[in-house]
XYZ file of C-alpha atoms in Angstrom:
493
model
C 96.782 101.648 178.002
C 95.332 101.093 181.323
C 98.921 100.884 182.905
C 100.022 103.757 181.312
C 100.267 106.519 184.287
C 100.969 110.270 183.219
C 103.013 112.827 185.335
C 101.087 116.380 185.483
C 103.241 119.094 186.044
C 101.285 122.118 186.872
C 102.848 125.191 187.693
C 101.234 127.761 188.747
C 101.462 131.868 190.039
C 101.378 131.011 193.814
C 102.495 126.767 193.642
C 103.273 124.042 191.356
C 101.615 121.076 191.746
C 102.733 117.576 190.250
C 99.848 115.389 189.937
C 99.920 111.212 188.422
C 96.827 110.357 186.310
C 95.993 107.124 185.324
C 94.213 106.979 181.730
C 90.165 107.339 183.179
C 91.368 111.133 184.181
C 91.946 109.720 188.113
C 94.510 111.182 190.200
C 97.182 108.474 191.715
C 99.264 110.492 193.769
C 99.603 114.856 194.343
C 102.233 117.193 195.586
C 102.365 120.496 196.302
C 104.835 123.135 196.465
C 104.289 126.850 196.846
C 106.053 129.438 194.949
C 107.489 132.658 196.352
C 106.063 135.887 194.370
C 107.727 139.429 194.881
C 105.690 142.070 194.684
C 107.876 145.518 194.653
C 107.238 148.978 194.760
C 105.680 150.652 191.148
C 103.528 147.477 190.215
C 106.801 145.361 189.900
C 105.847 141.483 190.702
C 108.894 138.987 190.171
C 109.921 135.474 190.594
C 113.249 133.566 190.962
C 113.924 131.634 187.748
C 116.184 128.752 189.703
C 113.457 129.072 192.406
C 110.809 128.149 189.943
C 112.791 125.373 188.476
C 113.740 123.994 191.622
C 110.096 124.100 192.923
C 108.926 121.847 189.972
C 111.423 119.488 191.464
C 110.496 119.345 194.763
C 106.934 118.765 193.999
C 107.755 115.996 191.440
C 109.863 114.659 193.894
C 106.957 114.650 196.985
C 104.923 113.274 194.091
C 106.921 110.583 193.408
C 107.441 109.808 196.944
C 104.056 109.349 197.652
C 103.278 107.039 194.765
C 106.062 104.652 195.815
C 104.800 104.670 199.331
C 101.613 103.758 198.136
C 103.181 100.619 196.601
C 103.410 102.563 192.859
C 106.048 101.704 190.281
C 107.877 104.582 189.003
C 108.089 102.644 185.264
C 104.502 102.598 184.921
C 104.800 106.468 184.341
C 104.865 106.522 180.533
C 105.016 110.612 179.900
C 105.363 113.578 181.089
C 102.963 116.850 180.543
C 103.657 120.804 181.793
C 100.864 122.958 182.326
C 102.137 126.563 183.246
C 101.281 129.795 184.503
C 101.087 132.119 181.047
C 102.979 135.857 180.127
C 105.474 135.306 182.787
C 108.914 134.949 181.294
C 112.884 134.605 181.847
C 115.550 135.846 180.171
C 118.866 133.915 179.803
C 122.466 133.864 178.642
C 123.941 131.334 176.121
C 125.063 129.355 179.384
C 121.824 129.199 180.335
C 122.110 131.908 183.258
C 119.112 133.995 183.999
C 119.872 137.477 183.471
C 117.027 139.274 185.503
C 114.120 137.514 187.781
C 111.451 136.366 186.096
C 108.898 138.818 185.296
C 105.710 137.843 186.451
C 102.339 138.046 184.163
C 100.331 140.357 187.020
C 103.680 143.000 186.720
C 102.574 146.436 185.399
C 106.066 147.697 184.619
C 105.310 148.372 180.890
C 102.499 150.595 181.658
C 104.361 153.921 179.958
C 105.754 151.649 177.335
C 102.143 150.666 176.422
C 100.868 154.064 176.162
C 103.557 154.880 173.910
C 102.924 152.027 171.461
C 98.903 152.668 171.967
C 99.471 156.031 170.541
C 100.781 154.656 167.080
C 97.636 153.433 165.355
C 99.233 151.312 162.291
C 101.303 149.542 165.181
C 97.895 148.555 167.306
C 96.196 147.346 164.211
C 99.389 145.543 163.167
C 99.126 143.821 166.647
C 96.140 143.456 166.903
C 95.144 141.561 162.889
C 98.513 139.417 163.719
C 98.602 138.338 167.483
C 94.845 138.452 168.271
C 96.051 140.971 171.624
C 95.840 144.375 172.858
C 99.039 146.489 173.650
C 98.791 146.105 177.647
C 101.258 144.944 180.286
C 99.641 141.669 181.019
C 100.907 140.118 177.793
C 105.204 139.718 177.805
C 106.435 141.990 174.810
C 106.226 145.081 176.120
C 107.448 144.002 179.435
C 110.470 142.659 177.415
C 110.927 145.863 175.703
C 111.349 147.593 179.346
C 113.933 144.852 180.344
C 115.907 146.183 176.965
C 116.037 149.419 177.797
C 116.718 149.221 181.619
C 118.753 146.510 182.018
C 122.173 147.023 180.546
C 123.429 143.289 180.988
C 120.151 142.224 178.822
C 120.524 144.887 176.359
C 124.012 144.084 175.488
C 123.171 139.911 175.239
C 119.953 140.911 173.246
C 122.198 143.266 170.595
C 125.046 140.478 170.780
C 122.547 137.644 169.795
C 123.360 135.930 173.185
C 119.796 136.475 175.027
C 117.392 133.880 175.348
C 113.709 134.216 176.032
C 111.346 132.049 177.363
C 108.004 131.889 178.611
C 107.949 129.798 181.947
C 107.503 126.228 179.583
C 110.195 127.226 177.599
C 112.438 127.653 180.850
C 111.354 124.136 182.418
C 112.227 122.431 179.231
C 115.629 124.128 178.915
C 116.826 123.525 182.535
C 114.825 119.759 182.598
C 116.679 118.510 178.901
C 119.798 120.291 179.868
C 119.892 123.254 177.430
C 119.148 120.817 174.980
C 115.558 121.497 173.833
C 114.468 125.158 173.127
C 110.716 124.924 172.526
C 107.533 126.836 173.443
C 104.009 125.959 172.732
C 101.425 127.388 170.497
C 99.286 128.779 173.696
C 102.445 130.204 175.212
C 103.730 131.866 172.538
C 100.360 133.641 171.515
C 100.736 135.425 174.746
C 103.710 137.267 174.192
C 102.242 140.175 171.096
C 105.334 138.588 169.170
C 103.046 135.513 167.434
C 101.551 135.314 164.514
C 98.172 133.216 164.571
C 97.929 132.818 161.056
C 101.608 131.036 160.220
C 101.815 130.232 163.501
C 105.106 131.732 163.628
C 106.875 134.744 165.730
C 106.172 137.758 163.621
C 109.430 139.269 162.349
C 108.012 142.325 161.525
C 106.545 143.308 164.822
C 109.492 141.936 166.753
C 111.345 144.565 164.642
C 108.873 147.372 165.552
C 109.685 146.473 169.353
C 113.152 146.592 168.734
C 113.681 143.060 169.715
C 115.133 141.635 166.808
C 118.510 140.291 168.693
C 116.680 138.038 170.646
C 116.522 134.568 170.617
C 113.131 133.046 170.573
C 111.981 129.215 170.920
C 110.468 127.206 167.949
C 107.053 126.980 168.375
C 105.116 123.391 168.859
C 101.259 122.119 169.417
C 100.689 121.598 172.698
C 100.812 117.627 172.153
C 104.389 116.951 170.778
C 107.435 115.134 171.932
C 109.359 117.888 173.370
C 112.237 116.077 174.923
C 113.640 114.037 177.744
C 114.341 114.585 181.092
C 115.413 112.393 184.158
C 113.942 115.667 186.372
C 117.962 115.506 187.980
C 117.823 111.826 188.665
C 114.163 111.106 189.806
C 114.071 108.799 187.109
C 116.565 106.482 186.234
C 115.068 106.215 182.662
C 114.546 109.504 180.731
C 110.657 109.998 180.685
C 109.453 112.034 177.514
C 107.795 115.618 178.088
C 104.767 115.308 175.749
C 102.486 118.671 176.178
C 103.443 121.640 177.268
C 100.286 124.261 177.330
C 99.411 127.581 179.307
C 97.645 127.147 182.511
C 94.100 128.267 181.644
C 93.997 126.443 177.594
C 95.140 123.172 179.798
C 91.804 123.874 181.609
C 89.724 124.249 178.549
C 91.138 121.110 176.894
C 90.641 119.319 180.905
C 86.973 120.666 180.612
C 86.012 119.247 177.054
C 86.261 122.795 175.081
C 87.057 120.922 172.220
C 83.993 122.237 169.894
C 83.031 125.810 169.286
C 80.561 127.425 171.734
C 82.060 125.728 174.577
C 82.938 128.007 177.218
C 85.435 127.747 180.650
C 86.145 129.954 183.497
C 89.170 129.466 185.314
C 88.482 131.272 189.031
C 92.173 131.996 190.676
C 94.072 134.904 191.385
C 92.829 135.992 188.001
C 90.157 134.674 185.839
C 90.480 133.516 182.237
C 87.397 133.194 180.326
C 87.824 130.640 177.204
C 85.272 130.219 174.203
C 86.643 127.996 171.763
C 85.728 129.364 168.240
C 86.907 126.770 166.065
C 90.006 126.067 163.754
C 90.010 129.973 162.511
C 91.054 132.985 164.347
C 88.789 135.576 164.725
C 88.786 138.678 165.591
C 86.731 140.348 168.510
C 84.936 144.032 168.396
C 83.929 144.291 171.370
C 87.449 143.906 173.830
C 88.275 140.090 173.960
C 91.605 138.952 172.559
C 92.098 135.712 170.176
C 94.000 133.489 171.239
C 95.148 129.378 170.324
C 92.745 127.710 172.495
C 94.824 123.878 172.430
C 96.417 122.328 169.503
C 98.242 118.959 168.344
C 100.090 118.172 165.201
C 96.651 117.163 163.067
C 94.291 119.895 164.458
C 94.867 123.744 165.879
C 91.648 125.088 167.762
C 91.237 128.990 168.282
C 89.718 130.945 171.078
C 88.288 134.241 172.175
C 89.490 135.049 175.757
C 88.021 137.685 178.166
C 91.243 138.235 180.907
C 90.535 139.349 184.130
C 93.033 140.540 186.016
C 91.847 140.558 189.716
C 89.955 137.759 190.916
C 90.999 136.033 193.863
C 93.987 138.387 194.347
C 90.972 141.172 195.499
C 89.660 138.391 198.438
C 93.602 137.894 199.404
C 94.244 141.886 199.256
C 91.133 141.769 201.827
C 92.243 139.490 203.881
C 96.522 140.336 204.052
C 96.261 144.331 203.946
C 92.403 144.933 205.037
C 92.412 141.956 207.685
C 88.842 141.993 207.185
C 89.153 137.915 208.385
C 91.863 135.207 208.591
C 90.633 132.680 205.724
C 89.267 133.058 202.564
C 87.234 130.049 203.353
C 85.316 132.369 205.649
C 84.165 134.620 202.937
C 81.183 132.257 202.161
C 79.607 132.769 205.731
C 80.333 136.426 205.892
C 78.745 136.983 202.677
C 75.606 135.268 203.278
C 75.398 137.032 206.863
C 73.940 140.069 205.126
C 70.831 140.190 202.858
C 72.443 142.601 200.549
C 75.831 144.723 199.634
C 74.046 147.851 201.070
C 75.018 149.569 198.257
C 78.652 149.051 198.738
C 80.514 148.037 195.336
C 84.066 147.485 194.493
C 86.024 148.258 191.406
C 88.896 145.692 191.569
C 91.072 147.525 189.741
C 94.455 147.111 191.563
C 96.665 146.074 188.408
C 94.186 147.730 186.309
C 91.105 146.669 184.543
C 91.379 143.687 181.748
C 89.079 142.244 179.508
C 85.903 143.844 178.033
C 87.676 147.293 179.572
C 91.071 147.160 179.101
C 91.947 150.289 181.156
C 95.278 149.845 182.590
C 95.552 153.280 184.285
C 92.144 152.717 186.067
C 92.530 151.806 190.216
C 90.771 149.902 192.741
C 88.221 151.807 194.826
C 85.256 151.012 197.293
C 82.140 153.112 196.418
C 78.967 153.706 198.334
C 80.325 153.251 202.393
C 78.023 154.478 204.864
C 78.203 154.250 208.847
C 75.697 151.146 208.560
C 78.001 148.940 206.210
C 79.795 146.350 207.933
C 83.046 144.476 207.075
C 80.754 141.640 205.722
C 78.912 144.100 203.406
C 82.769 144.837 201.903
C 83.540 141.183 201.819
C 80.007 140.225 199.702
C 81.030 143.389 197.446
C 84.117 141.934 196.932
C 82.842 138.517 196.096
C 80.551 140.168 193.703
C 83.084 141.601 191.309
C 83.881 138.012 190.658
C 80.694 137.405 188.807
C 80.239 140.754 187.571
C 83.536 140.564 185.661
C 82.851 137.175 184.238
C 79.134 138.143 182.857
C 80.814 141.293 181.562
C 83.248 139.091 179.321
C 80.224 136.478 178.413
C 78.053 139.297 177.353
C 81.270 140.851 174.765
C 81.886 137.011 173.367
C 78.206 137.023 172.633
C 78.164 140.011 170.771
C 81.601 138.789 168.833
C 80.381 135.429 168.102
C 76.624 135.345 167.709
C 76.473 132.082 169.766
C 74.669 131.889 172.779
C 76.307 130.423 175.539
C 73.891 128.205 177.555
C 76.033 126.789 180.160
C 79.569 127.549 181.563
C 81.470 125.396 183.050
C 83.986 126.684 185.529
C 87.088 125.448 187.636
C 89.752 126.896 190.184
C 89.662 127.635 193.795
C 87.122 130.236 193.966
C 84.454 128.029 192.811
C 84.336 125.927 196.641
C 82.678 129.367 197.529
C 78.912 128.713 196.895
C 77.848 132.283 197.057
C 80.124 133.225 194.145
C 78.533 130.184 192.310
C 74.834 131.029 193.072
C 75.440 135.003 192.416
C 76.946 133.889 188.913
C 74.171 131.504 188.098
C 71.649 134.106 188.727
C 73.237 136.945 187.342
C 73.921 134.791 183.909
C 70.385 133.021 184.407
C 72.358 129.718 183.024
C 73.736 126.573 184.167
C 76.936 127.094 186.211
C 78.556 123.636 185.537
C 81.383 123.208 188.337
C 84.155 120.497 187.773
C 84.564 117.512 189.954
C 88.346 117.681 189.412
C 89.967 120.665 191.141
C 92.972 120.304 189.146
C 91.722 120.694 185.758
C 94.873 122.345 184.176
C 97.110 119.685 185.648
C 94.270 117.169 184.150
C 93.956 118.839 180.613
C 97.761 118.830 180.184
C 97.856 115.043 181.257
C 95.174 114.387 178.360
C 97.163 116.430 176.132
C 100.648 114.479 177.117
C 99.045 110.893 176.558
C 98.040 112.005 172.789
C 101.068 113.311 172.240
C 102.739 109.924 173.490
C 100.110 108.012 171.700
C 98.262 106.593 174.652
C 95.599 108.051 173.392
C 95.092 107.749 170.000
C 92.827 110.611 168.645
C 90.357 112.962 170.065
C 87.373 110.799 170.327
C 89.347 108.893 172.795
C 89.470 111.732 174.992
C 86.047 113.187 174.613
C 85.006 109.951 176.294
C 86.349 110.707 179.307
C 84.717 114.109 180.299
C 82.259 112.645 183.278
C 83.647 114.956 185.984
C 81.186 117.716 185.567
C 77.887 118.220 187.353
C 75.532 120.813 187.072
C 75.062 122.414 190.496
C 73.211 126.013 190.067
C 70.710 127.283 187.418
C 70.187 130.822 188.039
C 67.494 132.793 189.181
C 67.708 136.341 187.751
C 66.919 137.901 191.881
C 68.204 140.883 191.750
C 71.829 140.078 190.569
C 70.904 142.295 187.368
C 70.312 144.958 189.228
C 73.207 144.588 191.083
C 75.398 144.351 188.044
C 73.800 147.483 186.017
C 74.919 149.651 188.952
C 78.278 148.178 189.730
C 79.303 148.850 185.914
C 77.671 152.159 186.029
C 80.808 153.063 187.973
C 83.507 151.566 185.316
C 82.167 153.777 182.690
């Protein structure tokens, strides 16, 4: 086992990271390839399907080059795992050709379709009861309906039974195996509005209700599973088995050690996903949370409540790119701490509507409380504060649903490097915030699951022994954080 290495691919919204881990979860080699995203009028967000695939190959190639340059032997890599941006999907034909750009999870093209479906009470209740989700553009299904209604080629292919749907994991597997393997995992399937959480199969009744009965859907499998083999277009002389596929936020939950009920994590990236493990049975939320698969092996499926926050780091990026208030996001911590408070400035970060627990797809972003004595530092501080505010709202809702107190929150993602955000979050929650010392925890989770799927690890108990990469850095003191939160929350009501 000690000589076994794991190749982990983390295909995110803005980049693809490839990391080679050893069985202790230590990074042996790493490479990153930037991925382009098209933000278009009308809330459309798209990526090039072939570009996503080529980005993965480039990232893997560069990682292997670094690995071998440092004396690594390719033969030591025994298996591969994939974590991927969730909800983003591709539709392709019987020849494996994409029929449209990849529709990214941030895309809002299906708002009108969601309004149409949400007007039907029986459909809303059926979707929530079976899939654990609400009808919102965030999830793939309604955007697939939009393509069916607006793309003649896709409409014809679906009606003739020649259209293949897949989230990014499925697309990558299909391409890497030369079209031989058409599979997905339970976590990715559970993000589509088409998957039944109880029987872990596609729900034919919901698919028919949405008018999508003709589309091909990949066979769902556990996150740790033998999905297929690939040489990665000749980068490996001997085909490498892919033994895990999992949505990136779910991979982060596994990589953080959310292996029993009551453990919770928040991944702070472009958006933010707060996941709380609720055990081996699904539980529906009365507080605006969604129910989803947490992670799975062939022996066990764990479920989770999730609060999806749509705008997290993307709010900071907007201030940088469009408002030009700073040159680098690394400057924001110093800007926020240079002022004593937000000076009454609050931001509602509804650039793509509001996610959990509000679920208001029609809400627009706004900056409130501006006066002549406000500076750009106050605006930046207000933007950073929205991240803890939204996490607080989600955790309150989760605790209301489960009646379980979350005494500590494990956090990961790029924004955790911002000490102002971390300390403000701990103040607001009045609890420990545990920051992972592993910056690529989604890749780590996919690697651990791949090791389980490959048999490098015999069971979950062996994985549990590996979670030593956390340290409690922050303990909340309340301060005025609660008052700020109350003021911000009033703006949303």
